[in-house]
PDB file of C-alpha atoms in Angstrom:
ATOM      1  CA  UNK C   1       4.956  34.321  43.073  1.00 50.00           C
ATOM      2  CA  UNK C   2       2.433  35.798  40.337  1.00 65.00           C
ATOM      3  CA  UNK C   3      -0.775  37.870  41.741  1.00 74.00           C
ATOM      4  CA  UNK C   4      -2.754  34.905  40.406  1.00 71.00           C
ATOM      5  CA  UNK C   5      -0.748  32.497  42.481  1.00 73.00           C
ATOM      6  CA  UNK C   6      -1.033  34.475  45.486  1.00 79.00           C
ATOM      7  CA  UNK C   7      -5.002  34.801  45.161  1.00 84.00           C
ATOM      8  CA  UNK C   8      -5.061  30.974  45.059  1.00 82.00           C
ATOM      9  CA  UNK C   9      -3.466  30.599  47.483  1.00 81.00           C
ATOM     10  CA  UNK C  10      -5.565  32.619  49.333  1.00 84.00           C
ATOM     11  CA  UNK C  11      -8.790  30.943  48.255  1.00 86.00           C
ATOM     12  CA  UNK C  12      -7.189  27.811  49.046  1.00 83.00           C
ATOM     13  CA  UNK C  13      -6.441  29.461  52.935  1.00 82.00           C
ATOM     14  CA  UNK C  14     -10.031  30.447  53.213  1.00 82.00           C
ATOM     15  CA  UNK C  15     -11.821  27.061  52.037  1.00 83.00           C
ATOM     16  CA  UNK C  16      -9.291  25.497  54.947  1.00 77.00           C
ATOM     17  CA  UNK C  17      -9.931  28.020  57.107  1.00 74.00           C
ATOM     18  CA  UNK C  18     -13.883  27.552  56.171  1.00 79.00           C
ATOM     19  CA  UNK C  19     -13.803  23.598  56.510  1.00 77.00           C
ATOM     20  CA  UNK C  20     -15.468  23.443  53.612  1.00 79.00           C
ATOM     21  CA  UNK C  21     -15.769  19.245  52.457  1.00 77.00           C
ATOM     22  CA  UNK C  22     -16.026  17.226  49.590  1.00 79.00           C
ATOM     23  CA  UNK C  23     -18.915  18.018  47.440  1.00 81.00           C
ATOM     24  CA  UNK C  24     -19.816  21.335  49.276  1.00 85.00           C
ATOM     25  CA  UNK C  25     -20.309  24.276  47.318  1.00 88.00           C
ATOM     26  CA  UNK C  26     -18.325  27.814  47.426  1.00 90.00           C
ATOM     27  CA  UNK C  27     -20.244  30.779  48.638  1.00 89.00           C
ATOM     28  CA  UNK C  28     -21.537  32.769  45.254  1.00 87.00           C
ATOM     29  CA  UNK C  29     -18.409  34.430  43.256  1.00 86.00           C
ATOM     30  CA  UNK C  30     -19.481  38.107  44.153  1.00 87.00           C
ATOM     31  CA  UNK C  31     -19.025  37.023  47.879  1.00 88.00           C
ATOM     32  CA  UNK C  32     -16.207  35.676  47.579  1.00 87.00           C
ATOM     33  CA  UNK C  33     -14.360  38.439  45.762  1.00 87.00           C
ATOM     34  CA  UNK C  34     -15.415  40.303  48.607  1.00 87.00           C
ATOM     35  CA  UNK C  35     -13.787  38.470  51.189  1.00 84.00           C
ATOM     36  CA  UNK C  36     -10.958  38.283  49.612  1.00 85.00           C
ATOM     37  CA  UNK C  37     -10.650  41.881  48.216  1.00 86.00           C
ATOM     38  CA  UNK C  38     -10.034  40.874  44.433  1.00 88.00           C
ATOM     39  CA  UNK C  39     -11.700  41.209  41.386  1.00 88.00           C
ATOM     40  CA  UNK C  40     -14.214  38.497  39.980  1.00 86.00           C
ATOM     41  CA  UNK C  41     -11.946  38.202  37.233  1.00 86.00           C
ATOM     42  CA  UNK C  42      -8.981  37.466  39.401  1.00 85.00           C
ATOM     43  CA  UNK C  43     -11.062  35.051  41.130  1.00 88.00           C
ATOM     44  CA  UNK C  44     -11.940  33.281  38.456  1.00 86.00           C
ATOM     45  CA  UNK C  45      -8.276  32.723  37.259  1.00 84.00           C
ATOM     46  CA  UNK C  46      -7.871  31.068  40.880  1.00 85.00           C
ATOM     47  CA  UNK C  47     -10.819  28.784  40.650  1.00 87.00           C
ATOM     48  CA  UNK C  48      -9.149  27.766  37.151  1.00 82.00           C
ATOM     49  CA  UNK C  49      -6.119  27.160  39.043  1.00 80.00           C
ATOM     50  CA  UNK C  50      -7.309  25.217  41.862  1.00 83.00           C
ATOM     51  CA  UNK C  51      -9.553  23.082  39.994  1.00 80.00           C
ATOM     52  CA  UNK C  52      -6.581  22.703  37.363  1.00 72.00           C
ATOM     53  CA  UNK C  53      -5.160  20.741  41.007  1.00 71.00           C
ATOM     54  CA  UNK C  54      -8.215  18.627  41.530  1.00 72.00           C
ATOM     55  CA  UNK C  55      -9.224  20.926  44.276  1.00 80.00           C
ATOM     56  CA  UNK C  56     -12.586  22.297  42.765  1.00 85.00           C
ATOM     57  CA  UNK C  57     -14.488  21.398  40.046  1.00 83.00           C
ATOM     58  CA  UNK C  58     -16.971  24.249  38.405  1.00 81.00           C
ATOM     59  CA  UNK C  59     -20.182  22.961  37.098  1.00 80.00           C
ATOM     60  CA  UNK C  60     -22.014  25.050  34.765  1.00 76.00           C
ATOM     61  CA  UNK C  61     -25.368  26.596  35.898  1.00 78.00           C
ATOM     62  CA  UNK C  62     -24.506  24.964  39.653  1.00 81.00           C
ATOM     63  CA  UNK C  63     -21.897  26.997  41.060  1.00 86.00           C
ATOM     64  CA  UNK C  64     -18.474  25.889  42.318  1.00 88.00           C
ATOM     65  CA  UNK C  65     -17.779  22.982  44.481  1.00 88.00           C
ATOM     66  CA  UNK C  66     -14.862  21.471  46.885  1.00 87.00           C
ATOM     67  CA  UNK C  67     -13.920  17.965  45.450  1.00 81.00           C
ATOM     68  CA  UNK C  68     -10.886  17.069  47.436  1.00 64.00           C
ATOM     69  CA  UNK C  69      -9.826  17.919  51.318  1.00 53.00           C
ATOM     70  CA  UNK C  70      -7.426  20.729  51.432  1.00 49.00           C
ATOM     71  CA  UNK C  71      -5.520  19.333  54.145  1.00 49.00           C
ATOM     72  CA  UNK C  72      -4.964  16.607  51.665  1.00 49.00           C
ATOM     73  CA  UNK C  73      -0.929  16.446  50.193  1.00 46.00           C
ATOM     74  CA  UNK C  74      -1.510  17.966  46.528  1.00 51.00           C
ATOM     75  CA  UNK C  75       0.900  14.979  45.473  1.00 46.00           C
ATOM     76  CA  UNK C  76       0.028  15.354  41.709  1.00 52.00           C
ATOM     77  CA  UNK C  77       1.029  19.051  41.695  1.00 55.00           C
ATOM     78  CA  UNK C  78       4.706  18.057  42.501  1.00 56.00           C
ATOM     79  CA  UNK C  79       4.498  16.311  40.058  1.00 55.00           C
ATOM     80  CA  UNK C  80       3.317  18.182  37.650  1.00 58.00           C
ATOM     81  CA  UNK C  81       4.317  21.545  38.555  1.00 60.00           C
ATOM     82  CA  UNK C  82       7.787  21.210  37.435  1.00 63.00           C
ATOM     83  CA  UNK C  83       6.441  20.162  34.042  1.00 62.00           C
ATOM     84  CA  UNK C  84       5.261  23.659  33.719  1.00 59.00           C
ATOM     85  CA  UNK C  85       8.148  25.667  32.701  1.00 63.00           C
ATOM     86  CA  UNK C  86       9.470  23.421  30.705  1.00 61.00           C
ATOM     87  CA  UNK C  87       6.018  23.203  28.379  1.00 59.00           C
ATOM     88  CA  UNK C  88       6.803  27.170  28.641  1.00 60.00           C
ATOM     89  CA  UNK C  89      10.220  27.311  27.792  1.00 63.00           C
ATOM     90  CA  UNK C  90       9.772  24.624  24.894  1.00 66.00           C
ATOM     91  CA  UNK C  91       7.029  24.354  22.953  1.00 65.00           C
ATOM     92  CA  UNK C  92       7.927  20.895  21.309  1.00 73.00           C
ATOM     93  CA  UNK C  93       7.085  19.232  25.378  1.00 73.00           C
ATOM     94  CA  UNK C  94       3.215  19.561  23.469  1.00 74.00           C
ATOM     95  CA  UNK C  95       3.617  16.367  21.604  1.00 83.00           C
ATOM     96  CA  UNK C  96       4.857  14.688  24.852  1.00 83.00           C
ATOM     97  CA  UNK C  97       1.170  15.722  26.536  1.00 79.00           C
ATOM     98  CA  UNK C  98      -0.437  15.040  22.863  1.00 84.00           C
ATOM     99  CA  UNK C  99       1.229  11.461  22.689  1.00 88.00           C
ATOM    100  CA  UNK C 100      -0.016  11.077  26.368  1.00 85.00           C
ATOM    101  CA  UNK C 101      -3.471  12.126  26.045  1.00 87.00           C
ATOM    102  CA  UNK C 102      -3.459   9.410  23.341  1.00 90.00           C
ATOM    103  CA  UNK C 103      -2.842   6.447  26.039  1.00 89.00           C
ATOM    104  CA  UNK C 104      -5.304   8.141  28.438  1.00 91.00           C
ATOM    105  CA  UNK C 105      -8.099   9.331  26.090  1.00 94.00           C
ATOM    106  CA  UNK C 106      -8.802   6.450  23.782  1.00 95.00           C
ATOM    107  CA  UNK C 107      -9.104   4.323  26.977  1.00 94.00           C
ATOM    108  CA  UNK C 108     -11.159   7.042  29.258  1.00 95.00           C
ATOM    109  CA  UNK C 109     -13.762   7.033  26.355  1.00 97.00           C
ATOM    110  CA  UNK C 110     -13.716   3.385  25.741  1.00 97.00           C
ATOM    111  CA  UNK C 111     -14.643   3.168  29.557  1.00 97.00           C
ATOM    112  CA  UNK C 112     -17.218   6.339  29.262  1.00 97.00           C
ATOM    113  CA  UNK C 113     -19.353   5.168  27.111  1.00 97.00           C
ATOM    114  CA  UNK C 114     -20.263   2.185  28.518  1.00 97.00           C
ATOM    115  CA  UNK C 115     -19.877   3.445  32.007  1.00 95.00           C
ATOM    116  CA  UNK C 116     -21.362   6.800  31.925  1.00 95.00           C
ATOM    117  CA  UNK C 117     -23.927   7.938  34.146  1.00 93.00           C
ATOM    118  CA  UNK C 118     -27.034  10.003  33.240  1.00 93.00           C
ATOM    119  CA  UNK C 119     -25.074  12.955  35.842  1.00 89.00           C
ATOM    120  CA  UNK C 120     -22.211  11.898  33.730  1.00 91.00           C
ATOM    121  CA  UNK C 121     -24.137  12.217  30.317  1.00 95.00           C
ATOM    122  CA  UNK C 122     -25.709  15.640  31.501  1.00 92.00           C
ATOM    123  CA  UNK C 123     -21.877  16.952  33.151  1.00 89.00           C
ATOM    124  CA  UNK C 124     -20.446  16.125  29.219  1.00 94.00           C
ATOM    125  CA  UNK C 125     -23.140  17.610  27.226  1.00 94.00           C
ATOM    126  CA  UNK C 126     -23.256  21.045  29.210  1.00 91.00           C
ATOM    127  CA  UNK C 127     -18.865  20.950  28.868  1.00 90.00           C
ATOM    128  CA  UNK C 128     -19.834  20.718  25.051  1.00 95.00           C
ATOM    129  CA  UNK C 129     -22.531  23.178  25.257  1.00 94.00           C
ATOM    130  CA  UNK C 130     -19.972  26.121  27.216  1.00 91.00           C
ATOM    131  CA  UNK C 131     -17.399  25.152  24.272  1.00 91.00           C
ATOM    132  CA  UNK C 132     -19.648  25.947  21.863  1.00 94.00           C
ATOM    133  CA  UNK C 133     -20.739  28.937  23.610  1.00 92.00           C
ATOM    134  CA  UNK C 134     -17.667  30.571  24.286  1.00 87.00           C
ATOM    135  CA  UNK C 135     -16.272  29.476  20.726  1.00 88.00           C
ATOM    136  CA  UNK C 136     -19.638  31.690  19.120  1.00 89.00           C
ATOM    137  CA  UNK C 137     -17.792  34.666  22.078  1.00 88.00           C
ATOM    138  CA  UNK C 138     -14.417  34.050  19.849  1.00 83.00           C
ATOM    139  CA  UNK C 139     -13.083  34.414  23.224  1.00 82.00           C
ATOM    140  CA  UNK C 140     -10.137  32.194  22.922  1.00 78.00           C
ATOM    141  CA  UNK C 141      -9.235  31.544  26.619  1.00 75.00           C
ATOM    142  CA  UNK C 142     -12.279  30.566  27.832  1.00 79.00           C
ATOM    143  CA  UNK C 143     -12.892  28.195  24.730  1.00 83.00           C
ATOM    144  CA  UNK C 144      -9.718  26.396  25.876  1.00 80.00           C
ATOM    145  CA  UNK C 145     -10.654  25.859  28.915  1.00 79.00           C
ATOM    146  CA  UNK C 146     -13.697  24.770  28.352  1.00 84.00           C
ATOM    147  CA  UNK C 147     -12.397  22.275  25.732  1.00 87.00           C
ATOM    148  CA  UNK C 148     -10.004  20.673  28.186  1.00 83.00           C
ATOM    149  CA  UNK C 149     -13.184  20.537  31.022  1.00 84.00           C
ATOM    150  CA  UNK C 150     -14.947  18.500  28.176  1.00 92.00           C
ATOM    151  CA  UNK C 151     -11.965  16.085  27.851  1.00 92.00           C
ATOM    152  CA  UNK C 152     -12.012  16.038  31.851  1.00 87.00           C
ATOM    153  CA  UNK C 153     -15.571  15.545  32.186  1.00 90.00           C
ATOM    154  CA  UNK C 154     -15.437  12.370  30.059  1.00 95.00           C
ATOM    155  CA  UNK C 155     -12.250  11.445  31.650  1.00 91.00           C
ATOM    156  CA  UNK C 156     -14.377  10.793  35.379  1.00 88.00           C
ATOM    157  CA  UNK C 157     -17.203   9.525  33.023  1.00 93.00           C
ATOM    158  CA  UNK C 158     -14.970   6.152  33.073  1.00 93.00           C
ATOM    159  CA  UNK C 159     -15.089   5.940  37.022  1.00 90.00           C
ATOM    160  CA  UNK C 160     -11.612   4.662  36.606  1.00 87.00           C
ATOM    161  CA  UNK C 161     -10.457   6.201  40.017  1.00 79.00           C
ATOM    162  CA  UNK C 162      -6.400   6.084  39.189  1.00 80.00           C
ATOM    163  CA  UNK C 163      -7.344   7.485  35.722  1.00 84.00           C
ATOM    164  CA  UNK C 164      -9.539  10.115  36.795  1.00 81.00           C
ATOM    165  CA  UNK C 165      -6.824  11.437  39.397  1.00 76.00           C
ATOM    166  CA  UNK C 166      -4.154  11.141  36.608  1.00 80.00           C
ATOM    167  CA  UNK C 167      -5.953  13.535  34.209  1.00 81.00           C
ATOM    168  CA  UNK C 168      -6.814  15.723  36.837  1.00 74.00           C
ATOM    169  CA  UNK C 169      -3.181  15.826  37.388  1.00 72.00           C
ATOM    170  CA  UNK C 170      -2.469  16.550  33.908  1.00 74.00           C
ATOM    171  CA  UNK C 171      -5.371  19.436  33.547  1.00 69.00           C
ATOM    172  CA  UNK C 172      -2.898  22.644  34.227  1.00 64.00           C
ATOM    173  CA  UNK C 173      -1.004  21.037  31.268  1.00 66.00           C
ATOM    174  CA  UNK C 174      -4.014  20.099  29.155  1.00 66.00           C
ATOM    175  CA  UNK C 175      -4.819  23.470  29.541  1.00 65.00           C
ATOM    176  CA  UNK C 176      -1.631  25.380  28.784  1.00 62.00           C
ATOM    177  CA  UNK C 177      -1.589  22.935  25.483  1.00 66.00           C
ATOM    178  CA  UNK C 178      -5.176  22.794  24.402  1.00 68.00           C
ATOM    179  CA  UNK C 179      -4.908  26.989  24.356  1.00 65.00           C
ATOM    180  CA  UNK C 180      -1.665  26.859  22.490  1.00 66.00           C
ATOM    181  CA  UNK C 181      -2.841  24.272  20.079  1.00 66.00           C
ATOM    182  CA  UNK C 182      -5.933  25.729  18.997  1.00 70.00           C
ATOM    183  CA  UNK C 183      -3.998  29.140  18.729  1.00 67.00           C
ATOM    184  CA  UNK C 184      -1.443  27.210  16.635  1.00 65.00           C
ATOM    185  CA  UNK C 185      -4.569  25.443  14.341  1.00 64.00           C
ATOM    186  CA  UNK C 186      -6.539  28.468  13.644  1.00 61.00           C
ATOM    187  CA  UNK C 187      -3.303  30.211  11.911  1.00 50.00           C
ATOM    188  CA  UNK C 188      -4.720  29.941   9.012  1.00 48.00           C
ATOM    189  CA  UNK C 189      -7.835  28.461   7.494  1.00 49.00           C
ATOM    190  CA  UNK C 190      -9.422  29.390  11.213  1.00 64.00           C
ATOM    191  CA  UNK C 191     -13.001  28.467  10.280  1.00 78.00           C
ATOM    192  CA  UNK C 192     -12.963  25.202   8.563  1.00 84.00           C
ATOM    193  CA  UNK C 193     -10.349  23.687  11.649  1.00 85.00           C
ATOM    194  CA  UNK C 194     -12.691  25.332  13.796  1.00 87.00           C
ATOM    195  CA  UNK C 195     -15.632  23.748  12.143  1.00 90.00           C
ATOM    196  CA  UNK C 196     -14.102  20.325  12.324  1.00 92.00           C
ATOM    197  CA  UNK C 197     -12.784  20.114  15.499  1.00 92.00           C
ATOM    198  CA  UNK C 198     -16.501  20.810  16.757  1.00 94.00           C
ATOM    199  CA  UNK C 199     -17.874  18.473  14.547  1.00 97.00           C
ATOM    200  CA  UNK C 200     -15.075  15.660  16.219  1.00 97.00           C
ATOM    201  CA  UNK C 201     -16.615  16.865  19.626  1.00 97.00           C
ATOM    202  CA  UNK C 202     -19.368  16.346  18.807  1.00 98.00           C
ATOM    203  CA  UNK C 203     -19.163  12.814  17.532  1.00 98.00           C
ATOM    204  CA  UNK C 204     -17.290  12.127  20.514  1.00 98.00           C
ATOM    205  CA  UNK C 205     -20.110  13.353  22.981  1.00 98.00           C
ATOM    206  CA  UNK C 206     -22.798  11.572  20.958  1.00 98.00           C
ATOM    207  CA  UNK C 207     -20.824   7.958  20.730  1.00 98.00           C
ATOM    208  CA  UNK C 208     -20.428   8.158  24.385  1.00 98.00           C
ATOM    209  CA  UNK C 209     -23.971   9.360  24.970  1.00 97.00           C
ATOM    210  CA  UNK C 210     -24.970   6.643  22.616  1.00 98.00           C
ATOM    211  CA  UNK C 211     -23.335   4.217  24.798  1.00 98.00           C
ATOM    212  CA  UNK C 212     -20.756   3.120  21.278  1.00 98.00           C
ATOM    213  CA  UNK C 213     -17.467   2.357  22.986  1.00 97.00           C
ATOM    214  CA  UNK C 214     -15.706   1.338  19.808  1.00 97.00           C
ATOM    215  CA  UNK C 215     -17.158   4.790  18.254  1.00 98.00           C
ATOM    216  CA  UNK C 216     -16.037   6.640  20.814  1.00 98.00           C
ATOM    217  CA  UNK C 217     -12.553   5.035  20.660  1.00 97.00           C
ATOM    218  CA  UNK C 218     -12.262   5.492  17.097  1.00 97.00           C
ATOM    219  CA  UNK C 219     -13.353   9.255  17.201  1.00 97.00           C
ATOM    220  CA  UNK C 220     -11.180  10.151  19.812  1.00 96.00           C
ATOM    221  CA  UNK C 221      -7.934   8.377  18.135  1.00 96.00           C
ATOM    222  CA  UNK C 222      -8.959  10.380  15.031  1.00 96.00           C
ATOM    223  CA  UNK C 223      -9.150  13.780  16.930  1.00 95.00           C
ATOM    224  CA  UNK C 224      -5.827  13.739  18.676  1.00 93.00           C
ATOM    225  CA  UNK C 225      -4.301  12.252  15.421  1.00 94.00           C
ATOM    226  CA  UNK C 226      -6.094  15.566  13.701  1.00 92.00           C
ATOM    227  CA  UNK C 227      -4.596  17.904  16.177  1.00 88.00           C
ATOM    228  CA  UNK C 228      -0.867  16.468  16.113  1.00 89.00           C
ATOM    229  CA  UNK C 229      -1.114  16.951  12.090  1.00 89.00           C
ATOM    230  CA  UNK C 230      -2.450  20.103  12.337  1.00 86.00           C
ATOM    231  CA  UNK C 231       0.245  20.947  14.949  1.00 82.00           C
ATOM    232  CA  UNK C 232       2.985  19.542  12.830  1.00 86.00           C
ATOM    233  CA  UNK C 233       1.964  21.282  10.044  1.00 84.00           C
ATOM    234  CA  UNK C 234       2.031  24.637  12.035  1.00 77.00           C
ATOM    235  CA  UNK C 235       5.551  24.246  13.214  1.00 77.00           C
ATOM    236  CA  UNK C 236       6.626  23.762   9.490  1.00 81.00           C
ATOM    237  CA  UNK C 237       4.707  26.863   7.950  1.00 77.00           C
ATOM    238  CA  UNK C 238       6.378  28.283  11.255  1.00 74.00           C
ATOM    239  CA  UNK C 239       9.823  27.015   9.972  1.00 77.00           C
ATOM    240  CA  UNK C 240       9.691  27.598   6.378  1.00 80.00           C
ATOM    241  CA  UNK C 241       9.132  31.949   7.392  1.00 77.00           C
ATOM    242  CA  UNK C 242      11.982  31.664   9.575  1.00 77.00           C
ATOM    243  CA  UNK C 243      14.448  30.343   7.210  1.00 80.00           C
ATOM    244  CA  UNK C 244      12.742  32.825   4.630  1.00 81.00           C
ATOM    245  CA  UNK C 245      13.395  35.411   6.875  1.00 77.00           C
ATOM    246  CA  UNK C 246      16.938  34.633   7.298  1.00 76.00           C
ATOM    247  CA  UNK C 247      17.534  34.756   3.632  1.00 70.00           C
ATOM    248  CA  UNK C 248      15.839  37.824   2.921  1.00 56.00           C
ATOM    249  CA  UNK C 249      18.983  39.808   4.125  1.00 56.00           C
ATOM    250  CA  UNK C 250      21.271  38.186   2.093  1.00 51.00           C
ATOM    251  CA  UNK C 251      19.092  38.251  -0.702  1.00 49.00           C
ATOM    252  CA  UNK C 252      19.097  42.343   0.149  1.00 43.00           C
ATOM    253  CA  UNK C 253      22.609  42.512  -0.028  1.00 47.00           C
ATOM    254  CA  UNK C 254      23.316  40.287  -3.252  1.00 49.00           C
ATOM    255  CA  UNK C 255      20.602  43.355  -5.077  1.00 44.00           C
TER     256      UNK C 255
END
């Protein structure tokens, strides 16, 4: 088991151990990495994790809070879990989460914006407001991650319970793909994707704030289809250098 592992399952131990409920909220992170003898940087990966299982959810400016029981069965990491090392071992298992986020998404923000709450409203604009702030960082983890939250955060803006639990399910995934993806995209021509995948963001947040379900369908559909050509494009320039490299030998030897 990797360190990170170990220190969430740790965390995990102590919020059992600390019957700590739904919608309570963890002690402050410098605490915490003191009773638990790790680094707040090592924490942090193990907050990602556990909220990547639906166990916490981190809320910007509000701390970190307990969302499900953790005496709960963790049903959706079996099932997701295994997923893992296969998106690891094969890249190409990213279009399989792209095509899915495609029938979740366009429906999640159909749903948001005419369901969304002003917590809801508030929740989506600050996931927006962390992408763009750790974009401006350039640091490329973070960014990720706070991409997928802003996916996720409009995802429970559609109070569609089975839905919800489904792309909480997915989030470890999401995660993995959304870094890999925008690491992929920003290969070359890294400002102007940048530029318009924050601009599609954008448009999303402000049809569902807007309360424009057939925007927000349309802008979402046109985002994902964005990323998979972007994607697909990647994996060709990718290609094309390999089978350039292959031939450069030969093209050595003929000279």
């Amino acid at each position: 088991m990797r360190i990170s592992d170990q220190i969430a399952e740790q965390l995990h131990t102590l919020i059992q151990q600390r019957q700590l409920q739904p919608g309570q909220r963890l002690p402050a992170e410098r605490q915490l990495a003191e009773d638990l003898g790790v680094s707040r940087t090592a924490l942090r990966e193990a907050i990602q994790k556990l909220s990547s299982r639906g166990l916490l959810e981190s809320r910007i400016g509000a701390g970190t809070f307990v969302t499900t029981s953790p005496s709960q069965p963790n049903w959706h990491e079996q099932v997701i879990s295994p997923l893992v090392p296969l998106m690891r071992d094969d890249p190409q298992y990213r279009y399989d989460v792209l095509e899915t986020r495609q029938s979740l998404e366009v429906s999640t923000a159909w749903h948001a914006a005419q369901r969304a709450t002003a917590q809801d409203k508030t929740r989506i604009q600050r996931s927006f407001d962390a992408l763009l702030h750790y974009q401006y960082l350039q640091d490329t983890e973070a960014s990720a991650n706070a991409d997928a939250q802003f996916h996720l955060a409009i995802a429970e803006a559609s109070h569609n319970a089975v839905i919800v639990q489904v792309m909480r399910s997915l989030f470890e995934l999401m995660l993995n793909t959304v870094a890999e993806n925008r690491r992929l995209m920003f290969v070359h021509d890294n400002t102007k994707v940048l530029e318009q995948l924050t601009q599609q963001h954008y448009q999303l947040m402000q049809a569902i704030l807007n309360g424009e379900p057939e925007q927000a369908r349309s802008v979402i559909s046109d985002h994902l289809n964005f990323v998979h050509d972007k994607l697909t494009q990647a994996d060709a320039d990718t290609a094309r250098l390999q089978r350039l490299g292959r031939l450069s030998p030969s093209v050595a030897t003929s000279s």
